mmCIF file with all atom_site columns, C-alpha atoms in Angstrom:
data_model
loop_
_atom_site.group_PDB
_atom_site.id
_atom_site.type_symbol
_atom_site.label_atom_id
_atom_site.label_alt_id
_atom_site.label_comp_id
_atom_site.label_asym_id
_atom_site.label_entity_id
_atom_site.label_seq_id
_atom_site.pdbx_PDB_ins_code
_atom_site.Cartn_x
_atom_site.Cartn_y
_atom_site.Cartn_z
_atom_site.occupancy
_atom_site.B_iso_or_equiv
_atom_site.pdbx_formal_charge
_atom_site.auth_seq_id
_atom_site.auth_comp_id
_atom_site.auth_asym_id
_atom_site.auth_atom_id
_atom_site.pdbx_PDB_model_num
ATOM 1   C CA . MET A 1 1   ? 42.821 -7.695  28.644 1.00 41.00 ? 1   MET A CA 1
ATOM 2   C CA . LEU A 1 2   ? 44.556 -7.694  25.248 1.00 40.00 ? 2   LEU A CA 1
ATOM 3   C CA . PHE A 1 3   ? 48.129 -7.756  26.561 1.00 39.00 ? 3   PHE A CA 1
ATOM 4   C CA . PRO A 1 4   ? 48.441 -11.504 27.408 1.00 44.00 ? 4   PRO A CA 1
ATOM 5   C CA . ASP A 1 5   ? 46.582 -12.516 24.238 1.00 42.00 ? 5   ASP A CA 1
ATOM 6   C CA . ILE A 1 6   ? 48.885 -10.503 21.968 1.00 38.00 ? 6   ILE A CA 1
ATOM 7   C CA . CYS A 1 7   ? 52.002 -11.695 23.801 1.00 38.00 ? 7   CYS A CA 1
ATOM 8   C CA . ASP A 1 8   ? 50.886 -15.336 23.472 1.00 43.00 ? 8   ASP A CA 1
ATOM 9   C CA . ARG A 1 9   ? 50.546 -14.886 19.720 1.00 38.00 ? 9   ARG A CA 1
ATOM 10  C CA . LEU A 1 10  ? 53.797 -12.975 19.241 1.00 38.00 ? 10  LEU A CA 1
ATOM 11  C CA . MET A 1 11  ? 55.704 -15.070 21.808 1.00 42.00 ? 11  MET A CA 1
ATOM 12  C CA . GLY A 1 12  ? 58.873 -14.048 23.531 1.00 42.00 ? 12  GLY A CA 1
ATOM 13  C CA . PHE A 1 13  ? 60.397 -11.287 25.566 1.00 40.00 ? 13  PHE A CA 1
ATOM 14  C CA . HIS A 1 14  ? 61.161 -9.050  22.572 1.00 42.00 ? 14  HIS A CA 1
ATOM 15  C CA . ALA A 1 15  ? 57.505 -9.098  21.585 1.00 45.00 ? 15  ALA A CA 1
ATOM 16  C CA . ILE A 1 16  ? 56.605 -7.951  25.094 1.00 43.00 ? 16  ILE A CA 1
ATOM 17  C CA . MET A 1 17  ? 59.167 -5.145  24.928 1.00 45.00 ? 17  MET A CA 1
ATOM 18  C CA . ILE A 1 18  ? 57.911 -3.999  21.495 1.00 47.00 ? 18  ILE A CA 1
ATOM 19  C CA . PHE A 1 19  ? 54.333 -4.071  22.740 1.00 47.00 ? 19  PHE A CA 1
ATOM 20  C CA . ALA A 1 20  ? 55.292 -2.160  25.908 1.00 47.00 ? 20  ALA A CA 1
ATOM 21  C CA . ALA A 1 21  ? 57.074 0.505   23.865 1.00 48.00 ? 21  ALA A CA 1
ATOM 22  C CA . THR A 1 22  ? 54.123 0.988   21.518 1.00 49.00 ? 22  THR A CA 1
ATOM 23  C CA . MET A 1 23  ? 51.719 1.223   24.450 1.00 48.00 ? 23  MET A CA 1
ATOM 24  C CA . GLY A 1 24  ? 53.880 3.846   26.174 1.00 54.00 ? 24  GLY A CA 1
ATOM 25  C CA . LEU A 1 25  ? 54.515 1.563   29.140 1.00 65.00 ? 25  LEU A CA 1
ATOM 26  C CA . ARG A 1 26  ? 57.158 2.485   31.626 1.00 73.00 ? 26  ARG A CA 1
ATOM 27  C CA . MET A 1 27  ? 60.752 1.287   31.556 1.00 81.00 ? 27  MET A CA 1
ATOM 28  C CA . LEU A 1 28  ? 63.191 1.090   34.404 1.00 89.00 ? 28  LEU A CA 1
ATOM 29  C CA . MET A 1 29  ? 66.174 3.426   34.060 1.00 85.00 ? 29  MET A CA 1
ATOM 30  C CA . LEU A 1 30  ? 69.342 3.026   36.146 1.00 90.00 ? 30  LEU A CA 1
ATOM 31  C CA . LEU A 1 31  ? 70.748 6.389   37.213 1.00 90.00 ? 31  LEU A CA 1
ATOM 32  C CA . PHE A 1 32  ? 74.398 7.213   37.783 1.00 91.00 ? 32  PHE A CA 1
ATOM 33  C CA . TYR A 1 33  ? 76.636 10.238  37.934 1.00 91.00 ? 33  TYR A CA 1
ATOM 34  C CA . VAL A 1 34  ? 79.537 11.441  35.872 1.00 86.00 ? 34  VAL A CA 1
ATOM 35  C CA . LYS A 1 35  ? 81.037 13.990  38.263 1.00 85.00 ? 35  LYS A CA 1
ATOM 36  C CA . SER A 1 36  ? 78.010 16.181  39.140 1.00 86.00 ? 36  SER A CA 1
ATOM 37  C CA . GLU A 1 37  ? 75.870 15.348  36.099 1.00 87.00 ? 37  GLU A CA 1
ATOM 38  C CA . LEU A 1 38  ? 73.145 12.720  36.129 1.00 89.00 ? 38  LEU A CA 1
ATOM 39  C CA . TYR A 1 39  ? 72.811 10.033  33.425 1.00 87.00 ? 39  TYR A CA 1
ATOM 40  C CA . ALA A 1 40  ? 70.488 7.090   32.819 1.00 87.00 ? 40  ALA A CA 1
ATOM 41  C CA . ILE A 1 41  ? 70.697 3.728   31.057 1.00 88.00 ? 41  ILE A CA 1
ATOM 42  C CA . GLU A 1 42  ? 67.616 1.650   30.302 1.00 85.00 ? 42  GLU A CA 1
ATOM 43  C CA . SER A 1 43  ? 67.928 -1.428  32.508 1.00 87.00 ? 43  SER A CA 1
ATOM 44  C CA . SER A 1 44  ? 66.821 -4.218  30.150 1.00 86.00 ? 44  SER A CA 1
ATOM 45  C CA . SER A 1 45  ? 70.430 -4.803  28.978 1.00 84.00 ? 45  SER A CA 1
ATOM 46  C CA . ILE A 1 46  ? 71.882 -4.819  32.492 1.00 91.00 ? 46  ILE A CA 1
ATOM 47  C CA . VAL A 1 47  ? 72.730 -8.318  33.696 1.00 92.00 ? 47  VAL A CA 1
ATOM 48  C CA . ALA A 1 48  ? 74.205 -7.414  37.096 1.00 93.00 ? 48  ALA A CA 1
ATOM 49  C CA . ILE A 1 49  ? 75.485 -4.506  39.148 1.00 94.00 ? 49  ILE A CA 1
ATOM 50  C CA . ILE A 1 50  ? 78.565 -5.316  41.177 1.00 95.00 ? 50  ILE A CA 1
ATOM 51  C CA . PRO A 1 51  ? 80.871 -3.328  43.465 1.00 94.00 ? 51  PRO A CA 1
ATOM 52  C CA . LYS A 1 52  ? 84.032 -1.919  41.957 1.00 93.00 ? 52  LYS A CA 1
ATOM 53  C CA . VAL A 1 53  ? 86.605 -4.719  41.847 1.00 93.00 ? 53  VAL A CA 1
ATOM 54  C CA . SER A 1 54  ? 90.332 -4.781  41.172 1.00 92.00 ? 54  SER A CA 1
ATOM 55  C CA . LEU A 1 55  ? 90.952 -4.443  37.472 1.00 95.00 ? 55  LEU A CA 1
ATOM 56  C CA . ARG A 1 56  ? 93.964 -5.488  35.470 1.00 95.00 ? 56  ARG A CA 1
ATOM 57  C CA . LYS A 1 57  ? 95.113 -2.572  33.354 1.00 93.00 ? 57  LYS A CA 1
ATOM 58  C CA . VAL A 1 58  ? 95.731 -3.362  29.688 1.00 91.00 ? 58  VAL A CA 1
ATOM 59  C CA . HIS A 1 59  ? 98.295 -0.976  28.294 1.00 89.00 ? 59  HIS A CA 1
ATOM 60  C CA . HIS A 1 60  ? 98.053 0.685   24.869 1.00 86.00 ? 60  HIS A CA 1
ATOM 61  C CA . LEU A 1 61  ? 94.245 0.788   24.996 1.00 86.00 ? 61  LEU A CA 1
ATOM 62  C CA . PRO A 1 62  ? 92.273 4.031   25.176 1.00 87.00 ? 62  PRO A CA 1
ATOM 63  C CA . GLU A 1 63  ? 92.356 5.572   28.656 1.00 89.00 ? 63  GLU A CA 1
ATOM 64  C CA . TYR A 1 64  ? 88.589 5.105   29.128 1.00 90.00 ? 64  TYR A CA 1
ATOM 65  C CA . VAL A 1 65  ? 89.163 1.333   29.244 1.00 91.00 ? 65  VAL A CA 1
ATOM 66  C CA . ALA A 1 66  ? 89.676 0.933   32.986 1.00 94.00 ? 66  ALA A CA 1
ATOM 67  C CA . GLY A 1 67  ? 90.897 -2.635  32.602 1.00 94.00 ? 67  GLY A CA 1
ATOM 68  C CA . ILE A 1 68  ? 89.705 -6.227  32.533 1.00 94.00 ? 68  ILE A CA 1
ATOM 69  C CA . PHE A 1 69  ? 88.515 -8.669  35.178 1.00 95.00 ? 69  PHE A CA 1
ATOM 70  C CA . ASN A 1 70  ? 87.258 -12.206 35.566 1.00 95.00 ? 70  ASN A CA 1
ATOM 71  C CA . TYR A 1 71  ? 83.458 -12.274 35.800 1.00 95.00 ? 71  TYR A CA 1
ATOM 72  C CA . ARG A 1 72  ? 82.201 -15.802 36.395 1.00 93.00 ? 72  ARG A CA 1
ATOM 73  C CA . GLY A 1 73  ? 84.938 -17.355 34.282 1.00 93.00 ? 73  GLY A CA 1
ATOM 74  C CA . THR A 1 74  ? 84.830 -14.814 31.457 1.00 92.00 ? 74  THR A CA 1
ATOM 75  C CA . ILE A 1 75  ? 87.310 -11.967 31.020 1.00 93.00 ? 75  ILE A CA 1
ATOM 76  C CA . LEU A 1 76  ? 85.348 -8.742  30.551 1.00 94.00 ? 76  LEU A CA 1
ATOM 77  C CA . PRO A 1 77  ? 86.611 -5.288  29.584 1.00 93.00 ? 77  PRO A CA 1
ATOM 78  C CA . VAL A 1 78  ? 85.439 -2.446  31.804 1.00 94.00 ? 78  VAL A CA 1
ATOM 79  C CA . ILE A 1 79  ? 84.703 0.957   30.322 1.00 92.00 ? 79  ILE A CA 1
ATOM 80  C CA . ASP A 1 80  ? 84.921 3.891   32.729 1.00 94.00 ? 80  ASP A CA 1
ATOM 81  C CA . LEU A 1 81  ? 81.939 6.057   31.772 1.00 90.00 ? 81  LEU A CA 1
ATOM 82  C CA . CYS A 1 82  ? 83.333 9.054   33.672 1.00 90.00 ? 82  CYS A CA 1
ATOM 83  C CA . HIS A 1 83  ? 86.521 8.890   31.638 1.00 91.00 ? 83  HIS A CA 1
ATOM 84  C CA . LEU A 1 84  ? 84.693 8.238   28.370 1.00 86.00 ? 84  LEU A CA 1
ATOM 85  C CA . ILE A 1 85  ? 82.229 11.095  28.811 1.00 83.00 ? 85  ILE A CA 1
ATOM 86  C CA . GLN A 1 86  ? 84.248 13.754  30.664 1.00 85.00 ? 86  GLN A CA 1
ATOM 87  C CA . GLY A 1 87  ? 87.861 12.668  30.333 1.00 86.00 ? 87  GLY A CA 1
ATOM 88  C CA . SER A 1 88  ? 88.691 11.926  33.973 1.00 89.00 ? 88  SER A CA 1
ATOM 89  C CA . PRO A 1 89  ? 88.531 8.576   35.796 1.00 91.00 ? 89  PRO A CA 1
ATOM 90  C CA . SER A 1 90  ? 85.778 7.563   38.214 1.00 89.00 ? 90  SER A CA 1
ATOM 91  C CA . HIS A 1 91  ? 86.445 8.202   41.871 1.00 87.00 ? 91  HIS A CA 1
ATOM 92  C CA . SER A 1 92  ? 86.434 5.225   44.224 1.00 86.00 ? 92  SER A CA 1
ATOM 93  C CA . HIS A 1 93  ? 83.257 5.883   46.224 1.00 84.00 ? 93  HIS A CA 1
ATOM 94  C CA . LEU A 1 94  ? 81.389 3.151   48.053 1.00 89.00 ? 94  LEU A CA 1
ATOM 95  C CA . SER A 1 95  ? 78.665 3.658   45.444 1.00 90.00 ? 95  SER A CA 1
ATOM 96  C CA . THR A 1 96  ? 80.993 3.330   42.432 1.00 94.00 ? 96  THR A CA 1
ATOM 97  C CA . ARG A 1 97  ? 79.722 0.256   40.617 1.00 95.00 ? 97  ARG A CA 1
ATOM 98  C CA . ILE A 1 98  ? 80.322 -1.859  37.551 1.00 96.00 ? 98  ILE A CA 1
ATOM 99  C CA . MET A 1 99  ? 77.217 -2.563  35.492 1.00 94.00 ? 99  MET A CA 1
ATOM 100 C CA . ILE A 1 100 ? 77.537 -5.810  33.551 1.00 95.00 ? 100 ILE A CA 1
ATOM 101 C CA . VAL A 1 101 ? 75.623 -5.286  30.302 1.00 91.00 ? 101 VAL A CA 1
ATOM 102 C CA . ASN A 1 102 ? 74.790 -7.378  27.277 1.00 88.00 ? 102 ASN A CA 1
ATOM 103 C CA . TYR A 1 103 ? 75.597 -6.085  23.814 1.00 81.00 ? 103 TYR A CA 1
ATOM 104 C CA . THR A 1 104 ? 75.455 -7.578  20.356 1.00 77.00 ? 104 THR A CA 1
ATOM 105 C CA . SER A 1 105 ? 78.782 -7.755  18.548 1.00 73.00 ? 105 SER A CA 1
ATOM 106 C CA . PRO A 1 106 ? 78.984 -7.020  14.807 1.00 70.00 ? 106 PRO A CA 1
ATOM 107 C CA . ASP A 1 107 ? 78.962 -10.763 14.073 1.00 75.00 ? 107 ASP A CA 1
ATOM 108 C CA . GLY A 1 108 ? 75.629 -11.037 15.889 1.00 78.00 ? 108 GLY A CA 1
ATOM 109 C CA . THR A 1 109 ? 76.818 -12.843 19.019 1.00 82.00 ? 109 THR A CA 1
ATOM 110 C CA . LEU A 1 110 ? 75.684 -11.718 22.435 1.00 85.00 ? 110 LEU A CA 1
ATOM 111 C CA . LYS A 1 111 ? 78.579 -10.547 24.607 1.00 86.00 ? 111 LYS A CA 1
ATOM 112 C CA . GLN A 1 112 ? 79.066 -8.765  27.905 1.00 91.00 ? 112 GLN A CA 1
ATOM 113 C CA . LEU A 1 113 ? 81.167 -5.882  29.171 1.00 90.00 ? 113 LEU A CA 1
ATOM 114 C CA . GLY A 1 114 ? 81.392 -3.794  32.292 1.00 94.00 ? 114 GLY A CA 1
ATOM 115 C CA . LEU A 1 115 ? 80.479 -0.124  32.538 1.00 93.00 ? 115 LEU A CA 1
ATOM 116 C CA . MET A 1 116 ? 81.892 1.641   35.584 1.00 95.00 ? 116 MET A CA 1
ATOM 117 C CA . ALA A 1 117 ? 80.194 4.730   36.995 1.00 94.00 ? 117 ALA A CA 1
ATOM 118 C CA . GLU A 1 118 ? 79.931 6.755   40.177 1.00 93.00 ? 118 GLU A CA 1
ATOM 119 C CA . ARG A 1 119 ? 76.983 6.900   42.563 1.00 93.00 ? 119 ARG A CA 1
ATOM 120 C CA . VAL A 1 120 ? 74.950 4.086   41.036 1.00 91.00 ? 120 VAL A CA 1
ATOM 121 C CA . THR A 1 121 ? 72.246 4.160   43.692 1.00 87.00 ? 121 THR A CA 1
ATOM 122 C CA . GLU A 1 122 ? 68.913 5.050   42.118 1.00 88.00 ? 122 GLU A CA 1
ATOM 123 C CA . THR A 1 123 ? 66.389 3.904   39.532 1.00 88.00 ? 123 THR A CA 1
ATOM 124 C CA . LEU A 1 124 ? 63.606 5.755   37.787 1.00 85.00 ? 124 LEU A CA 1
ATOM 125 C CA . ASN A 1 125 ? 60.517 4.531   35.926 1.00 85.00 ? 125 ASN A CA 1
ATOM 126 C CA . ARG A 1 126 ? 59.717 6.496   32.774 1.00 77.00 ? 126 ARG A CA 1
ATOM 127 C CA . SER A 1 127 ? 57.935 5.907   29.495 1.00 72.00 ? 127 SER A CA 1
ATOM 128 C CA . GLU A 1 128 ? 59.563 6.630   26.159 1.00 74.00 ? 128 GLU A CA 1
ATOM 129 C CA . ASP A 1 129 ? 57.128 9.525   25.796 1.00 72.00 ? 129 ASP A CA 1
ATOM 130 C CA . GLU A 1 130 ? 58.793 11.235  28.758 1.00 68.00 ? 130 GLU A CA 1
ATOM 131 C CA . ILE A 1 131 ? 62.244 11.203  27.132 1.00 70.00 ? 131 ILE A CA 1
ATOM 132 C CA . VAL A 1 132 ? 62.669 14.467  25.273 1.00 70.00 ? 132 VAL A CA 1
ATOM 133 C CA . ASP A 1 133 ? 64.816 14.636  22.140 1.00 73.00 ? 133 ASP A CA 1
ATOM 134 C CA . LEU A 1 134 ? 66.645 17.955  22.227 1.00 68.00 ? 134 LEU A CA 1
ATOM 135 C CA . GLY A 1 135 ? 67.675 17.629  18.591 1.00 61.00 ? 135 GLY A CA 1
ATOM 136 C CA . VAL A 1 136 ? 71.346 18.170  19.445 1.00 61.00 ? 136 VAL A CA 1
ATOM 137 C CA . ARG A 1 137 ? 73.765 15.544  18.124 1.00 62.00 ? 137 ARG A CA 1
ATOM 138 C CA . VAL A 1 138 ? 77.422 15.215  19.034 1.00 62.00 ? 138 VAL A CA 1
ATOM 139 C CA . ASP A 1 139 ? 79.398 13.171  16.513 1.00 61.00 ? 139 ASP A CA 1
ATOM 140 C CA . ALA A 1 140 ? 82.013 12.271  19.124 1.00 56.00 ? 140 ALA A CA 1
ATOM 141 C CA . ALA A 1 141 ? 79.287 10.943  21.466 1.00 60.00 ? 141 ALA A CA 1
ATOM 142 C CA . PRO A 1 142 ? 76.515 9.267   19.428 1.00 57.00 ? 142 PRO A CA 1
ATOM 143 C CA . TYR A 1 143 ? 75.453 7.352   22.548 1.00 64.00 ? 143 TYR A CA 1
ATOM 144 C CA . LEU A 1 144 ? 74.005 10.513  24.148 1.00 64.00 ? 144 LEU A CA 1
ATOM 145 C CA . SER A 1 145 ? 70.301 10.457  23.391 1.00 72.00 ? 145 SER A CA 1
ATOM 146 C CA . GLY A 1 146 ? 67.237 12.051  24.940 1.00 73.00 ? 146 GLY A CA 1
ATOM 147 C CA . THR A 1 147 ? 66.757 13.894  28.199 1.00 71.00 ? 147 THR A CA 1
ATOM 148 C CA . ILE A 1 148 ? 64.436 13.337  31.153 1.00 76.00 ? 148 ILE A CA 1
ATOM 149 C CA . ILE A 1 149 ? 63.274 16.128  33.453 1.00 80.00 ? 149 ILE A CA 1
ATOM 150 C CA . ASP A 1 150 ? 62.562 14.796  36.948 1.00 77.00 ? 150 ASP A CA 1
ATOM 151 C CA . SER A 1 151 ? 62.017 16.926  40.069 1.00 79.00 ? 151 SER A CA 1
ATOM 152 C CA . ASN A 1 152 ? 64.103 19.803  38.725 1.00 81.00 ? 152 ASN A CA 1
ATOM 153 C CA . ARG A 1 153 ? 66.855 17.406  37.628 1.00 84.00 ? 153 ARG A CA 1
ATOM 154 C CA . ILE A 1 154 ? 67.984 17.051  34.040 1.00 80.00 ? 154 ILE A CA 1
ATOM 155 C CA . ILE A 1 155 ? 68.979 13.474  33.262 1.00 82.00 ? 155 ILE A CA 1
ATOM 156 C CA . GLN A 1 156 ? 70.885 12.668  30.061 1.00 77.00 ? 156 GLN A CA 1
ATOM 157 C CA . CYS A 1 157 ? 70.016 9.243   28.630 1.00 79.00 ? 157 CYS A CA 1
ATOM 158 C CA . ILE A 1 158 ? 72.635 6.929   27.197 1.00 80.00 ? 158 ILE A CA 1
ATOM 159 C CA . LYS A 1 159 ? 71.612 4.669   24.364 1.00 77.00 ? 159 LYS A CA 1
ATOM 160 C CA . LEU A 1 160 ? 73.585 1.517   25.018 1.00 74.00 ? 160 LEU A CA 1
ATOM 161 C CA . GLU A 1 161 ? 73.358 0.231   21.450 1.00 72.00 ? 161 GLU A CA 1
ATOM 162 C CA . CYS A 1 162 ? 75.068 3.423   20.246 1.00 68.00 ? 162 CYS A CA 1
ATOM 163 C CA . LEU A 1 163 ? 77.716 3.486   22.959 1.00 70.00 ? 163 LEU A CA 1
ATOM 164 C CA . PHE A 1 164 ? 80.286 1.816   20.761 1.00 60.00 ? 164 PHE A CA 1
ATOM 165 C CA . SER A 1 165 ? 79.042 2.587   17.274 1.00 59.00 ? 165 SER A CA 1
ATOM 166 C CA . ASP A 1 166 ? 82.466 3.998   16.383 1.00 55.00 ? 166 ASP A CA 1
ATOM 167 C CA . PRO A 1 167 ? 84.368 1.204   14.537 1.00 57.00 ? 167 PRO A CA 1
ATOM 168 C CA . ARG A 1 168 ? 87.398 1.722   16.809 1.00 53.00 ? 168 ARG A CA 1
ATOM 169 C CA . HIS A 1 169 ? 85.273 0.864   19.843 1.00 57.00 ? 169 HIS A CA 1
ATOM 170 C CA . THR A 1 170 ? 83.671 -2.116  18.129 1.00 54.00 ? 170 THR A CA 1
ATOM 171 C CA . ASN A 1 171 ? 87.075 -3.523  17.221 1.00 52.00 ? 171 ASN A CA 1
ATOM 172 C CA . LEU A 1 172 ? 88.295 -2.968  20.761 1.00 57.00 ? 172 LEU A CA 1
ATOM 173 C CA . LEU A 1 173 ? 85.443 -4.994  22.217 1.00 58.00 ? 173 LEU A CA 1
ATOM 174 C CA . THR A 1 174 ? 85.415 -7.795  19.653 1.00 53.00 ? 174 THR A CA 1
ATOM 175 C CA . GLY A 1 175 ? 89.181 -8.163  19.424 1.00 50.00 ? 175 GLY A CA 1
ATOM 176 C CA . SER A 1 176 ? 89.024 -7.877  15.641 1.00 45.00 ? 176 SER A CA 1
ATOM 177 C CA . GLU A 1 177 ? 91.332 -5.797  13.511 1.00 43.00 ? 177 GLU A CA 1
ATOM 178 C CA . ASN A 1 178 ? 90.629 -3.186  10.837 1.00 41.00 ? 178 ASN A CA 1
#
């Protein structure tokens, strides 16, 4: 089979991911809810999924920043996706979780943050071909990308790399100033 031979030549995980994308291979999507609406994040950036923990509120930050907490010796901000997307905080269900995700800061360093969401209980395998671009863009929410139709459910995809493309969000997460 060509796959191992190409990966040996290109070397590395990113080469495998690029090859998988071009071949239309499936990717694992983590599903969660914001109120009654279903969303998905591609799982390759997710480091861990942990139960909701006590957060220390940091005042004078946007309301969608639920707080900070100590994750394995590192203080991480936690973004409440329910509050960010629909303007009201996540409810404390047993299935409310914090997804620890990797992101690349503007200076190129790899960092982590927490994303809190409700009913994080399901995954879905889909190829990029199955994600439909509706052609609708919302300037206030550039992170909303394509849509998946699955068993009569409409699932809105979130593009993690666009989640904080607004300079205000980038500065919030890097601690830099304008």
